[in-house]
């Protein structure tokens, strides 16, 4: 039996279209940048959002530490970043907030804007954890 050339061409084109739809319609599996945050984690989308927006970073290059508590320094840093990291001048009234720490500008900004007052006696306690 001799197959009709038009029919053969039609079948080949159909196969090409179906193959291209299948290939183009699939996407690579999402991969988490953090080894401790699986894409199936309930908070995965939220963690990716705060990372992509620059509000939070991982605790290392490949670790987010989603189950760890936040410190007072972390909280004011997130708030500071939400405000676009406005300029500050180092004049900390807190003896435990030294110049050039990763949280210094955030603590100064938060204190200037009456968001935080510290713990008293000139102490901010940046590494102290907070509760919800």
C-alpha positions as a printed NumPy array, in Angstrom:
array([[ 0.   ,  0.   ,  0.   ],
       [ 1.264,  3.35 , -0.985],
       [ 0.596,  6.137,  1.516],
       [-0.659,  9.434,  0.265],
       [ 2.145, 12.073,  0.445],
       [-0.258, 14.722,  1.759],
       [-1.419, 12.401,  4.496],
       [ 2.138, 11.545,  5.479],
       [ 3.097, 15.213,  5.548],
       [ 0.029, 15.992,  7.639],
       [ 0.937, 13.277, 10.149],
       [ 4.525, 14.523, 10.414],
       [ 3.4  , 18.116, 10.94 ],
       [ 0.905, 16.983, 13.574],
       [ 3.633, 15.082, 15.369],
       [ 5.947, 18.137, 15.258],
       [ 3.193, 20.409, 16.624],
       [ 2.319, 18.002, 19.423],
       [ 5.982, 17.556, 20.329],
       [ 6.626, 21.31 , 20.395],
       [ 3.538, 21.92 , 22.522],
       [ 4.679, 19.255, 24.956],
       [ 8.254, 20.571, 25.126],
       [ 7.349, 24.263, 25.306],
       [ 4.49 , 23.632, 27.685],
       [ 6.676, 22.081, 30.339],
       [ 8.931, 24.041, 32.629],
       [11.954, 22.992, 34.56 ],
       [11.232, 21.937, 38.112],
       [11.619, 24.731, 40.619],
       [14.78 , 24.506, 42.651],
       [15.162, 26.152, 46.022],
       [18.272, 28.28 , 46.535],
       [18.324, 27.081, 50.146],
       [19.186, 23.494, 51.039],
       [16.911, 23.701, 54.119],
       [13.828, 24.953, 52.223],
       [12.172, 22.373, 49.989],
       [ 9.826, 23.57 , 47.257],
       [ 7.069, 21.527, 48.928],
       [ 7.425, 23.441, 52.226],
       [ 4.249, 25.302, 53.23 ],
       [ 6.169, 28.592, 53.472],
       [ 8.281, 28.159, 50.334],
       [ 6.506, 30.907, 48.337],
       [ 6.749, 33.339, 51.251],
       [10.439, 32.627, 51.766],
       [11.113, 33.157, 48.067],
       [ 9.117, 36.427, 48.184],
       [11.075, 37.955, 51.078],
       [14.332, 36.77 , 49.504],
       [13.528, 38.148, 46.039],
       [12.357, 41.483, 47.494],
       [15.564, 41.783, 49.525],
       [13.711, 41.895, 52.843],
       [15.452, 38.858, 54.285],
       [18.59 , 36.926, 53.43 ],
       [19.626, 33.431, 54.265],
       [21.713, 32.821, 57.349],
       [24.372, 31.521, 54.919],
       [24.563, 31.438, 51.126],
       [22.551, 28.201, 50.947],
       [20.66 , 28.12 , 54.265],
       [17.566, 30.131, 55.226],
       [16.933, 28.58 , 58.669],
       [13.13 , 28.852, 58.516],
       [12.589, 27.226, 61.915],
       [14.996, 29.489, 63.802],
       [13.703, 32.389, 65.856],
       [14.293, 35.971, 64.801],
       [16.416, 38.349, 66.793],
       [15.603, 41.951, 67.582],
       [18.238, 43.003, 65.028],
       [16.608, 40.868, 62.324],
       [13.171, 42.377, 62.906],
       [14.309, 45.999, 62.713],
       [16.393, 45.139, 59.638],
       [13.332, 43.795, 57.803],
       [11.351, 46.93 , 58.724],
       [14.265, 49.14 , 57.662],
       [14.499, 47.372, 54.299],
       [10.748, 47.768, 53.799],
       [11.296, 51.523, 54.091],
       [14.01 , 51.475, 51.442],
       [16.975, 51.642, 53.838],
       [16.96 , 55.407, 54.454],
       [20.237, 57.211, 55.263],
       [21.299, 57.267, 58.888],
       [24.158, 58.83 , 60.795],
       [25.856, 56.685, 63.408],
       [24.88 , 58.088, 66.764],
       [23.649, 55.056, 68.551],
       [22.471, 55.56 , 72.063],
       [22.752, 51.823, 72.603],
       [26.072, 50.636, 73.983],
       [25.617, 47.191, 72.43 ],
       [25.066, 48.514, 68.885],
       [28.502, 49.215, 67.461],
       [29.194, 50.976, 64.186],
       [29.458, 48.905, 60.974],
       [27.438, 45.871, 62.091],
       [24.949, 44.447, 59.587],
       [22.078, 45.781, 61.726],
       [23.502, 49.143, 62.914],
       [21.693, 51.424, 60.458],
       [18.427, 49.541, 60.968],
       [18.577, 49.907, 64.76 ],
       [19.446, 53.613, 64.518],
       [16.607, 54.182, 62.032],
       [14.109, 52.251, 64.168],
       [15.098, 54.181, 67.311],
       [14.947, 57.554, 65.518],
       [11.449, 56.694, 64.294],
       [10.293, 55.529, 67.743],
       [ 9.756, 51.966, 66.53 ],
       [12.069, 50.61 , 69.226],
       [13.193, 51.969, 72.543],
       [15.647, 49.309, 73.629],
       [15.642, 47.338, 76.843],
       [16.679, 50.213, 79.102],
       [20.035, 51.325, 80.494],
       [21.345, 51.992, 76.954],
       [20.881, 48.369, 75.857],
       [19.168, 47.271, 72.656],
       [19.996, 43.535, 72.885],
       [20.285, 42.912, 69.123],
       [20.888, 39.176, 69.467],
       [18.019, 38.561, 71.844],
       [15.216, 36.558, 70.229],
       [11.668, 37.781, 70.008],
       [ 8.31 , 36.084, 70.245],
       [ 5.396, 36.437, 67.902]])
